[in-house]
Amino acid sequence: MKSTPPKGNTYYKGRAKNYEKRRLKQPWWHTEQQEMQSLLSNLPRDLTVLDVPFGTGRFVPYYVDFGYNISGLDASNEMIAAAQESLGALFQKCDCRTGDAANLPYPDGAFELVVSTRFLRDIVVFGMAKKMLAEMIRVSSRYAIIQLGNAIEGDRLPNDDEVWGGNMSKDSIDRLLAEYGVKVLGSGPIEFIS
Ligand SMILES: C[S@@+](CC[C@H](N)C(=O)[O-])C[C@H]1O[C@@H](n2cnc3c(N)ncnc32)[C@H](O)[C@@H]1O
């Protein structure tokens, strides 16, 4: 059994500085950027958004274009510093703080949109990912755009102490999301729920 502990602050300490530079070389990164831009373009303007984990704030230029009020949370101070460097003046438009996605420091329904990419599938174990998913849904009053991963073939519920990975089929993921009381509005590289 694969057991992967949360990587969090320790993992990103040394990597934060080069995080985006390295990712920009991945074609998949650009696919995700396009997918996010396209999903956001179908939503109302001027939403309040929480991006968790904020990472380098990769979607901030879109949030700004769409008139969003932007908040970001990440466990790593170094990633927030890397976001500041990467975003330049746009960083001033974001209310960023360090914190734990398993215990979001916001009231219920505080945001109209919650965004989470490159996180629940691989960075934390499944038991923790479910807790964090519940937190993301709790603080969203309307929409969530959350990147999960579904199996190309087969279907297996991960153990709570292994990463979610690409184990569950799309139907199983939809059933799991339904248990959280959300409706799936669209599925692609990134899951869109309400
Ligand atoms: C792979 S990066 C993804 C960042 C960004 N969402 C993206 O798509 O590039 C994972 C991020 O999760 C953050 N992280 C790890 N554990 C966390 C936790 N418990 N709460 C909040 N952020 C966490 C790391 O600091 C890192 O910035």
GROMACS .gro file of N, CA and C in nm, residues 30-190:
model
  483
   30HIS      N    1  -0.031   2.423  -1.902
   30HIS     CA    2  -0.097   2.516  -1.993
   30HIS      C    3  -0.240   2.470  -2.024
   31THR      N    4  -0.260   2.337  -2.031
   31THR     CA    5  -0.396   2.284  -2.049
   31THR      C    6  -0.484   2.328  -1.931
   32GLU      N    7  -0.428   2.315  -1.812
   32GLU     CA    8  -0.504   2.355  -1.692
   32GLU      C    9  -0.535   2.505  -1.694
   33GLN      N   10  -0.438   2.584  -1.738
   33GLN     CA   11  -0.462   2.729  -1.745
   33GLN      C   12  -0.580   2.759  -1.837
   34GLN      N   13  -0.577   2.695  -1.956
   34GLN     CA   14  -0.685   2.719  -2.053
   34GLN      C   15  -0.820   2.672  -2.000
   35GLU      N   16  -0.817   2.555  -1.937
   35GLU     CA   17  -0.941   2.498  -1.883
   35GLU      C   18  -0.999   2.592  -1.776
   36MET      N   19  -0.911   2.643  -1.689
   36MET     CA   20  -0.959   2.732  -1.584
   36MET      C   21  -1.016   2.860  -1.643
   37GLN      N   22  -0.946   2.916  -1.739
   37GLN     CA   23  -0.995   3.040  -1.801
   37GLN      C   24  -1.133   3.017  -1.864
   38SER      N   25  -1.146   2.903  -1.928
   38SER     CA   26  -1.273   2.873  -1.995
   38SER      C   27  -1.385   2.852  -1.892
   39LEU      N   28  -1.356   2.780  -1.782
   39LEU     CA   29  -1.459   2.761  -1.679
   39LEU      C   30  -1.501   2.894  -1.617
   40LEU      N   31  -1.401   2.976  -1.587
   40LEU     CA   32  -1.432   3.105  -1.522
   40LEU      C   33  -1.511   3.196  -1.615
   41SER      N   34  -1.483   3.187  -1.745
   41SER     CA   35  -1.552   3.277  -1.839
   41SER      C   36  -1.701   3.248  -1.845
   42ASN      N   37  -1.744   3.130  -1.796
   42ASN     CA   38  -1.887   3.097  -1.795
   42ASN      C   39  -1.955   3.132  -1.663
   43LEU      N   40  -1.879   3.187  -1.569
   43LEU     CA   41  -1.937   3.224  -1.440
   43LEU      C   42  -1.968   3.373  -1.436
   44PRO      N   43  -2.052   3.414  -1.339
   44PRO     CA   44  -2.077   3.558  -1.326
   44PRO      C   45  -1.948   3.634  -1.295
   45ARG      N   46  -1.946   3.761  -1.323
   45ARG     CA   47  -1.832   3.847  -1.290
   45ARG      C   48  -1.838   3.887  -1.142
   46ASP      N   49  -1.729   3.946  -1.094
   46ASP     CA   50  -1.723   4.008  -0.961
   46ASP      C   51  -1.750   3.913  -0.845
   47LEU      N   52  -1.711   3.786  -0.858
   47LEU     CA   53  -1.730   3.690  -0.749
   47LEU      C   54  -1.624   3.710  -0.640
   48THR      N   55  -1.656   3.660  -0.521
   48THR     CA   56  -1.550   3.648  -0.419
   48THR      C   57  -1.492   3.507  -0.434
   49VAL      N   58  -1.360   3.500  -0.450
   49VAL     CA   59  -1.297   3.369  -0.473
   49VAL      C   60  -1.193   3.339  -0.367
   50LEU      N   61  -1.189   3.212  -0.324
   50LEU     CA   62  -1.079   3.162  -0.241
   50LEU      C   63  -1.005   3.059  -0.324
   51ASP      N   64  -0.874   3.078  -0.341
   51ASP     CA   65  -0.790   2.982  -0.411
   51ASP      C   66  -0.704   2.912  -0.305
   52VAL      N   67  -0.725   2.780  -0.290
   52VAL     CA   68  -0.655   2.705  -0.186
   52VAL      C   69  -0.611   2.569  -0.238
   53PRO      N   70  -0.486   2.533  -0.234
   53PRO     CA   71  -0.372   2.615  -0.194
   53PRO      C   72  -0.335   2.713  -0.305
   54PHE      N   73  -0.299   2.830  -0.261
   54PHE     CA   74  -0.276   2.942  -0.353
   54PHE      C   75  -0.154   2.921  -0.441
   55GLY      N   76  -0.053   2.849  -0.387
   55GLY     CA   77   0.070   2.826  -0.466
   55GLY      C   78   0.127   2.959  -0.513
   56THR      N   79   0.157   2.967  -0.641
   56THR     CA   80   0.214   3.091  -0.696
   56THR      C   81   0.105   3.183  -0.752
   57GLY      N   82  -0.020   3.152  -0.721
   57GLY     CA   83  -0.128   3.240  -0.766
   57GLY      C   84  -0.148   3.237  -0.918
   58ARG      N   85  -0.137   3.118  -0.974
   58ARG     CA   86  -0.133   3.104  -1.120
   58ARG      C   87  -0.258   3.154  -1.193
   59PHE      N   88  -0.373   3.158  -1.123
   59PHE     CA   89  -0.496   3.200  -1.192
   59PHE      C   90  -0.533   3.346  -1.163
   60VAL      N   91  -0.450   3.413  -1.086
   60VAL     CA   92  -0.483   3.550  -1.045
   60VAL      C   93  -0.509   3.644  -1.164
   61PRO      N   94  -0.431   3.636  -1.273
   61PRO     CA   95  -0.461   3.727  -1.385
   61PRO      C   96  -0.604   3.709  -1.438
   62TYR      N   97  -0.655   3.585  -1.437
   62TYR     CA   98  -0.794   3.562  -1.479
   62TYR      C   99  -0.891   3.621  -1.377
   63TYR      N  100  -0.863   3.597  -1.248
   63TYR     CA  101  -0.952   3.650  -1.145
   63TYR      C  102  -0.963   3.802  -1.158
   64VAL      N  103  -0.850   3.865  -1.185
   64VAL     CA  104  -0.848   4.012  -1.197
   64VAL      C  105  -0.931   4.052  -1.320
   65ASP      N  106  -0.909   3.983  -1.432
   65ASP     CA  107  -0.985   4.014  -1.555
   65ASP      C  108  -1.135   4.006  -1.531
   66PHE      N  109  -1.176   3.909  -1.448
   66PHE     CA  110  -1.319   3.887  -1.425
   66PHE      C  111  -1.372   3.967  -1.306
   67GLY      N  112  -1.290   4.054  -1.252
   67GLY     CA  113  -1.336   4.145  -1.146
   67GLY      C  114  -1.356   4.080  -1.011
   68TYR      N  115  -1.290   3.968  -0.986
   68TYR     CA  116  -1.310   3.897  -0.859
   68TYR      C  117  -1.242   3.968  -0.742
   69ASN      N  118  -1.300   3.945  -0.626
   69ASN     CA  119  -1.237   3.982  -0.500
   69ASN      C  120  -1.161   3.857  -0.454
   70ILE      N  121  -1.026   3.867  -0.443
   70ILE     CA  122  -0.942   3.746  -0.437
   70ILE      C  123  -0.883   3.719  -0.298
   71SER      N  124  -0.904   3.596  -0.251
   71SER     CA  125  -0.834   3.551  -0.130
   71SER      C  126  -0.758   3.424  -0.162
   72GLY      N  127  -0.645   3.407  -0.095
   72GLY     CA  128  -0.565   3.286  -0.117
   72GLY      C  129  -0.513   3.234   0.016
   73LEU      N  130  -0.506   3.101   0.026
   73LEU     CA  131  -0.450   3.041   0.147
   73LEU      C  132  -0.355   2.929   0.107
   74ASP      N  133  -0.240   2.925   0.173
   74ASP     CA  134  -0.141   2.820   0.148
   74ASP      C  135  -0.068   2.791   0.278
   75ALA      N  136  -0.026   2.666   0.295
   75ALA     CA  137   0.046   2.629   0.417
   75ALA      C  138   0.187   2.685   0.420
   76SER      N  139   0.238   2.720   0.304
   76SER     CA  140   0.380   2.756   0.293
   76SER      C  141   0.402   2.906   0.275
   77ASN      N  142   0.473   2.963   0.370
   77ASN     CA  143   0.513   3.105   0.356
   77ASN      C  144   0.597   3.125   0.231
   78GLU      N  145   0.679   3.023   0.202
   78GLU     CA  146   0.768   3.035   0.086
   78GLU      C  147   0.688   3.041  -0.044
   79MET      N  148   0.578   2.964  -0.051
   79MET     CA  149   0.497   2.969  -0.173
   79MET      C  150   0.428   3.105  -0.185
   80ILE      N  151   0.384   3.159  -0.074
   80ILE     CA  152   0.321   3.292  -0.079
   80ILE      C  153   0.425   3.395  -0.125
   81ALA      N  154   0.548   3.380  -0.077
   81ALA     CA  155   0.655   3.472  -0.120
   81ALA      C  156   0.682   3.455  -0.270
   82ALA      N  157   0.678   3.328  -0.316
   82ALA     CA  158   0.700   3.304  -0.460
   82ALA      C  159   0.585   3.364  -0.542
   83ALA      N  160   0.463   3.359  -0.486
   83ALA     CA  161   0.348   3.420  -0.555
   83ALA      C  162   0.368   3.571  -0.566
   84GLN      N  163   0.417   3.629  -0.459
   84GLN     CA  164   0.441   3.774  -0.458
   84GLN      C  165   0.540   3.811  -0.567
   85GLU      N  166   0.644   3.730  -0.579
   85GLU     CA  167   0.745   3.759  -0.681
   85GLU      C  168   0.688   3.738  -0.822
   86SER      N  169   0.614   3.631  -0.839
   86SER     CA  170   0.561   3.597  -0.971
   86SER      C  171   0.451   3.695  -1.017
   87LEU      N  172   0.367   3.738  -0.921
   87LEU     CA  173   0.252   3.821  -0.960
   87LEU      C  174   0.284   3.970  -0.967
   88GLY      N  175   0.391   4.011  -0.902
   88GLY     CA  176   0.425   4.155  -0.903
   88GLY      C  177   0.310   4.236  -0.845
   89ALA      N  178   0.268   4.340  -0.917
   89ALA     CA  179   0.166   4.432  -0.864
   89ALA      C  180   0.032   4.363  -0.841
   90LEU      N  181   0.005   4.257  -0.914
   90LEU     CA  182  -0.125   4.188  -0.898
   90LEU      C  183  -0.139   4.126  -0.759
   91PHE      N  184  -0.025   4.099  -0.695
   91PHE     CA  185  -0.029   4.039  -0.562
   91PHE      C  186  -0.103   4.129  -0.463
   92GLN      N  187  -0.091   4.260  -0.485
   92GLN     CA  188  -0.157   4.357  -0.394
   92GLN      C  189  -0.309   4.342  -0.398
   93LYS      N  190  -0.360   4.281  -0.502
   93LYS     CA  191  -0.505   4.265  -0.514
   93LYS      C  192  -0.556   4.141  -0.440
   94CYS      N  193  -0.462   4.065  -0.380
   94CYS     CA  194  -0.500   3.938  -0.317
   94CYS      C  195  -0.484   3.946  -0.165
   95ASP      N  196  -0.583   3.892  -0.097
   95ASP     CA  197  -0.573   3.879   0.048
   95ASP      C  198  -0.520   3.739   0.077
   96CYS      N  199  -0.387   3.729   0.096
   96CYS     CA  200  -0.324   3.598   0.111
   96CYS      C  201  -0.287   3.572   0.256
   97ARG      N  202  -0.308   3.449   0.297
   97ARG     CA  203  -0.261   3.413   0.431
   97ARG      C  204  -0.213   3.268   0.433
   98THR      N  205  -0.130   3.240   0.532
   98THR     CA  206  -0.087   3.101   0.549
   98THR      C  207  -0.188   3.032   0.641
   99GLY      N  208  -0.208   2.904   0.618
   99GLY     CA  209  -0.303   2.829   0.698
   99GLY      C  210  -0.314   2.688   0.646
  100ASP      N  211  -0.403   2.612   0.708
  100ASP     CA  212  -0.420   2.471   0.675
  100ASP      C  213  -0.555   2.449   0.607
  101ALA      N  214  -0.550   2.388   0.490
  101ALA     CA  215  -0.673   2.362   0.415
  101ALA      C  216  -0.769   2.269   0.490
  102ALA      N  217  -0.717   2.199   0.591
  102ALA     CA  218  -0.805   2.109   0.668
  102ALA      C  219  -0.885   2.185   0.772
  103ASN      N  220  -0.851   2.311   0.789
  103ASN     CA  221  -0.918   2.390   0.893
  103ASN      C  222  -0.923   2.535   0.844
  104LEU      N  223  -1.005   2.560   0.746
  104LEU     CA  224  -1.004   2.692   0.680
  104LEU      C  225  -1.054   2.800   0.777
  105PRO      N  226  -0.979   2.908   0.789
  105PRO     CA  227  -1.014   3.010   0.887
  105PRO      C  228  -1.117   3.111   0.834
  106TYR      N  229  -1.225   3.058   0.779
  106TYR     CA  230  -1.330   3.143   0.721
  106TYR      C  231  -1.467   3.089   0.764
  107PRO      N  232  -1.565   3.178   0.776
  107PRO     CA  233  -1.698   3.131   0.811
  107PRO      C  234  -1.765   3.051   0.698
  108ASP      N  235  -1.870   2.980   0.730
  108ASP     CA  236  -1.947   2.905   0.630
  108ASP      C  237  -1.991   3.000   0.518
  109GLY      N  238  -1.979   2.955   0.396
  109GLY     CA  239  -2.029   3.031   0.282
  109GLY      C  240  -1.960   3.164   0.259
  110ALA      N  241  -1.836   3.178   0.305
  110ALA     CA  242  -1.767   3.308   0.296
  110ALA      C  243  -1.734   3.348   0.151
  111PHE      N  244  -1.727   3.250   0.061
  111PHE     CA  245  -1.686   3.280  -0.078
  111PHE      C  246  -1.789   3.226  -0.177
  112GLU      N  247  -1.802   3.299  -0.288
  112GLU     CA  248  -1.894   3.252  -0.392
  112GLU      C  249  -1.830   3.143  -0.479
  113LEU      N  250  -1.696   3.140  -0.478
  113LEU     CA  251  -1.624   3.041  -0.557
  113LEU      C  252  -1.501   2.996  -0.480
  114VAL      N  253  -1.480   2.865  -0.475
  114VAL     CA  254  -1.355   2.811  -0.419
  114VAL      C  255  -1.283   2.735  -0.531
  115VAL      N  256  -1.156   2.762  -0.546
  115VAL     CA  257  -1.075   2.697  -0.650
  115VAL      C  258  -0.963   2.617  -0.583
  116SER      N  259  -0.944   2.495  -0.628
  116SER     CA  260  -0.833   2.415  -0.574
  116SER      C  261  -0.776   2.324  -0.683
  117THR      N  262  -0.650   2.344  -0.715
  117THR     CA  263  -0.587   2.263  -0.819
  117THR      C  264  -0.456   2.202  -0.768
  118ARG      N  265  -0.421   2.091  -0.829
  118ARG     CA  266  -0.296   2.019  -0.798
  118ARG      C  267  -0.278   1.996  -0.648
  119PHE      N  268  -0.381   1.946  -0.584
  119PHE     CA  269  -0.372   1.933  -0.440
  119PHE      C  270  -0.438   1.805  -0.388
  120LEU      N  271  -0.570   1.797  -0.392
  120LEU     CA  272  -0.639   1.687  -0.324
  120LEU      C  273  -0.604   1.551  -0.382
  121ARG      N  274  -0.569   1.548  -0.507
  121ARG     CA  275  -0.539   1.419  -0.572
  121ARG      C  276  -0.405   1.361  -0.527
  122ASP      N  277  -0.306   1.446  -0.509
  122ASP     CA  278  -0.169   1.393  -0.490
  122ASP      C  279  -0.093   1.443  -0.368
  123ILE      N  280  -0.129   1.558  -0.317
  123ILE     CA  281  -0.042   1.620  -0.216
  123ILE      C  282  -0.072   1.572  -0.075
  124VAL      N  283  -0.198   1.534  -0.052
  124VAL     CA  284  -0.236   1.487   0.082
  124VAL      C  285  -0.296   1.347   0.070
  125VAL      N  286  -0.306   1.273   0.182
  125VAL     CA  287  -0.365   1.140   0.176
  125VAL      C  288  -0.518   1.153   0.169
  126PHE      N  289  -0.581   1.044   0.123
  126PHE     CA  290  -0.724   1.047   0.092
  126PHE      C  291  -0.811   1.088   0.212
  127GLY      N  292  -0.778   1.034   0.331
  127GLY     CA  293  -0.857   1.070   0.450
  127GLY      C  294  -0.854   1.220   0.472
  128MET      N  295  -0.736   1.279   0.456
  128MET     CA  296  -0.719   1.423   0.472
  128MET      C  297  -0.786   1.499   0.357
  129ALA      N  298  -0.774   1.445   0.235
  129ALA     CA  299  -0.834   1.512   0.119
  129ALA      C  300  -0.987   1.525   0.137
  130LYS      N  301  -1.049   1.422   0.194
  130LYS     CA  302  -1.195   1.428   0.214
  130LYS      C  303  -1.230   1.537   0.316
  131LYS      N  304  -1.147   1.547   0.419
  131LYS     CA  305  -1.171   1.651   0.521
  131LYS      C  306  -1.155   1.790   0.457
  132MET      N  307  -1.053   1.803   0.374
  132MET     CA  308  -1.027   1.933   0.309
  132MET      C  309  -1.137   1.967   0.208
  133LEU      N  310  -1.183   1.863   0.137
  133LEU     CA  311  -1.293   1.884   0.042
  133LEU      C  312  -1.416   1.936   0.117
  134ALA      N  313  -1.444   1.875   0.232
  134ALA     CA  314  -1.559   1.919   0.312
  134ALA      C  315  -1.541   2.065   0.355
  135GLU      N  316  -1.420   2.102   0.390
  135GLU     CA  317  -1.392   2.241   0.429
  135GLU      C  318  -1.414   2.337   0.311
  136MET      N  319  -1.366   2.297   0.193
  136MET     CA  320  -1.382   2.383   0.074
  136MET      C  321  -1.530   2.403   0.044
  137ILE      N  322  -1.606   2.295   0.058
  137ILE     CA  323  -1.750   2.304   0.031
  137ILE      C  324  -1.819   2.390   0.139
  138ARG      N  325  -1.772   2.375   0.262
  138ARG     CA  326  -1.831   2.453   0.372
  138ARG      C  327  -1.817   2.604   0.349
  139VAL      N  328  -1.699   2.648   0.301
  139VAL     CA  329  -1.678   2.793   0.288
  139VAL      C  330  -1.729   2.849   0.155
  140SER      N  331  -1.780   2.760   0.069
  140SER     CA  332  -1.834   2.809  -0.059
  140SER      C  333  -1.986   2.822  -0.050
  141SER      N  334  -2.035   2.936  -0.093
  141SER     CA  335  -2.181   2.955  -0.092
  141SER      C  336  -2.241   2.920  -0.227
  142ARG      N  337  -2.154   2.898  -0.330
  142ARG     CA  338  -2.211   2.884  -0.463
  142ARG      C  339  -2.139   2.784  -0.554
  143TYR      N  340  -2.015   2.810  -0.585
  143TYR     CA  341  -1.943   2.725  -0.680
  143TYR      C  342  -1.811   2.676  -0.622
  144ALA      N  343  -1.763   2.567  -0.680
  144ALA     CA  344  -1.625   2.523  -0.651
  144ALA      C  345  -1.569   2.461  -0.778
  145ILE      N  346  -1.444   2.493  -0.803
  145ILE     CA  347  -1.372   2.432  -0.916
  145ILE      C  348  -1.255   2.358  -0.854
  146ILE      N  349  -1.265   2.226  -0.854
  146ILE     CA  350  -1.169   2.145  -0.778
  146ILE      C  351  -1.112   2.038  -0.869
  147GLN      N  352  -0.980   2.034  -0.873
  147GLN     CA  353  -0.917   1.932  -0.958
  147GLN      C  354  -0.902   1.802  -0.878
  148LEU      N  355  -0.967   1.700  -0.931
  148LEU     CA  356  -0.953   1.566  -0.873
  148LEU      C  357  -0.889   1.480  -0.981
  149GLY      N  358  -0.901   1.352  -0.968
  149GLY     CA  359  -0.843   1.270  -1.075
  149GLY      C  360  -0.925   1.144  -1.086
  150ASN      N  361  -0.964   1.105  -1.206
  150ASN     CA  362  -1.034   0.978  -1.212
  150ASN      C  363  -0.955   0.874  -1.290
  151ALA      N  364  -0.991   0.749  -1.261
  151ALA     CA  365  -0.919   0.636  -1.320
  151ALA      C  366  -0.944   0.630  -1.470
  152ILE      N  367  -0.841   0.595  -1.541
  152ILE     CA  368  -0.856   0.571  -1.684
  152ILE      C  369  -0.923   0.434  -1.701
  153GLU      N  370  -0.882   0.341  -1.620
  153GLU     CA  371  -0.956   0.214  -1.615
  153GLU      C  372  -0.959   0.165  -1.470
  154GLY      N  373  -1.062   0.084  -1.439
  154GLY     CA  374  -1.078   0.032  -1.303
  154GLY      C  375  -1.143   0.134  -1.211
  155ASP      N  376  -1.168   0.087  -1.090
  155ASP     CA  377  -1.235   0.173  -0.993
  155ASP      C  378  -1.206   0.118  -0.853
  156ARG      N  379  -1.139   0.195  -0.774
  156ARG     CA  380  -1.103   0.149  -0.639
  156ARG      C  381  -1.106   0.267  -0.542
  157LEU      N  382  -1.170   0.245  -0.429
  157LEU     CA  383  -1.171   0.349  -0.326
  157LEU      C  384  -1.036   0.348  -0.255
  158PRO      N  385  -0.964   0.461  -0.257
  158PRO     CA  386  -0.832   0.461  -0.191
  158PRO      C  387  -0.847   0.442  -0.040
  159ASN      N  388  -0.746   0.387   0.024
  159ASN     CA  389  -0.745   0.383   0.170
  159ASN      C  390  -0.719   0.525   0.221
  160ASP      N  391  -0.762   0.548   0.343
  160ASP     CA  392  -0.748   0.685   0.396
  160ASP      C  393  -0.603   0.729   0.411
  161ASP      N  394  -0.510   0.631   0.419
  161ASP     CA  395  -0.370   0.671   0.439
  161ASP      C  396  -0.287   0.663   0.311
  162GLU      N  397  -0.350   0.657   0.198
  162GLU     CA  398  -0.277   0.667   0.070
  162GLU      C  399  -0.332   0.786  -0.008
  163VAL      N  400  -0.258   0.828  -0.109
  163VAL     CA  401  -0.308   0.942  -0.186
  163VAL      C  402  -0.426   0.899  -0.273
  164TRP      N  403  -0.513   0.993  -0.302
  164TRP     CA  404  -0.633   0.971  -0.383
  164TRP      C  405  -0.592   0.915  -0.519
  165GLY      N  406  -0.497   0.985  -0.582
  165GLY     CA  407  -0.443   0.940  -0.710
  165GLY      C  408  -0.552   0.917  -0.814
  166GLY      N  409  -0.519   0.839  -0.913
  166GLY     CA  410  -0.616   0.811  -1.021
  166GLY      C  411  -0.685   0.678  -1.001
  167ASN      N  412  -0.734   0.654  -0.880
  167ASN     CA  413  -0.793   0.523  -0.849
  167ASN      C  414  -0.942   0.514  -0.875
  168MET      N  415  -1.015   0.621  -0.850
  168MET     CA  416  -1.162   0.613  -0.857
  168MET      C  417  -1.213   0.645  -0.996
  169SER      N  418  -1.319   0.576  -1.035
  169SER     CA  419  -1.383   0.606  -1.164
  169SER      C  420  -1.458   0.738  -1.152
  170LYS      N  421  -1.492   0.793  -1.265
  170LYS     CA  422  -1.567   0.919  -1.265
  170LYS      C  423  -1.700   0.903  -1.193
  171ASP      N  424  -1.769   0.790  -1.215
  171ASP     CA  425  -1.898   0.766  -1.147
  171ASP      C  426  -1.879   0.763  -0.995
  172SER      N  427  -1.773   0.698  -0.950
  172SER     CA  428  -1.750   0.691  -0.805
  172SER      C  429  -1.720   0.829  -0.748
  173ILE      N  430  -1.645   0.909  -0.824
  173ILE     CA  431  -1.615   1.045  -0.776
  173ILE      C  432  -1.744   1.127  -0.770
  174ASP      N  433  -1.827   1.112  -0.871
  174ASP     CA  434  -1.954   1.186  -0.870
  174ASP      C  435  -2.040   1.143  -0.750
  175ARG      N  436  -2.039   1.013  -0.721
  175ARG     CA  437  -2.118   0.964  -0.605
  175ARG      C  438  -2.061   1.021  -0.475
  176LEU      N  439  -1.928   1.025  -0.466
  176LEU     CA  440  -1.865   1.080  -0.346
  176LEU      C  441  -1.902   1.228  -0.330
  177LEU      N  442  -1.896   1.301  -0.441
  177LEU     CA  443  -1.929   1.444  -0.434
  177LEU      C  444  -2.075   1.463  -0.393
  178ALA      N  445  -2.161   1.374  -0.440
  178ALA     CA  446  -2.304   1.384  -0.404
  178ALA      C  447  -2.322   1.367  -0.253
  179GLU      N  448  -2.236   1.284  -0.192
  179GLU     CA  449  -2.245   1.266  -0.045
  179GLU      C  450  -2.218   1.396   0.029
  180TYR      N  451  -2.145   1.487  -0.036
  180TYR     CA  452  -2.116   1.617   0.025
  180TYR      C  453  -2.225   1.719  -0.007
  181GLY      N  454  -2.329   1.673  -0.076
  181GLY     CA  455  -2.444   1.759  -0.105
  181GLY      C  456  -2.421   1.855  -0.219
  182VAL      N  457  -2.320   1.828  -0.304
  182VAL     CA  458  -2.296   1.918  -0.417
  182VAL      C  459  -2.338   1.853  -0.547
  183LYS      N  460  -2.359   1.938  -0.644
  183LYS     CA  461  -2.402   1.893  -0.776
  183LYS      C  462  -2.284   1.913  -0.872
  184VAL      N  463  -2.257   1.814  -0.955
  184VAL     CA  464  -2.148   1.830  -1.052
  184VAL      C  465  -2.203   1.903  -1.174
  185LEU      N  466  -2.147   2.019  -1.202
  185LEU     CA  467  -2.195   2.100  -1.316
  185LEU      C  468  -2.116   2.069  -1.442
  186GLY      N  469  -1.997   2.015  -1.425
  186GLY     CA  470  -1.916   1.984  -1.543
  186GLY      C  471  -1.792   1.909  -1.501
  187SER      N  472  -1.744   1.825  -1.589
  187SER     CA  473  -1.623   1.748  -1.558
  187SER      C  474  -1.530   1.751  -1.676
  188GLY      N  475  -1.405   1.775  -1.649
  188GLY     CA  476  -1.303   1.773  -1.753
  188GLY      C  477  -1.174   1.753  -1.678
  189PRO      N  478  -1.069   1.819  -1.721
  189PRO     CA  479  -0.946   1.809  -1.643
  189PRO      C  480  -0.968   1.861  -1.500
  190ILE      N  481  -1.070   1.946  -1.483
  190ILE     CA  482  -1.096   2.003  -1.351
  190ILE      C  483  -1.246   1.990  -1.323
   0.00000   0.00000   0.00000
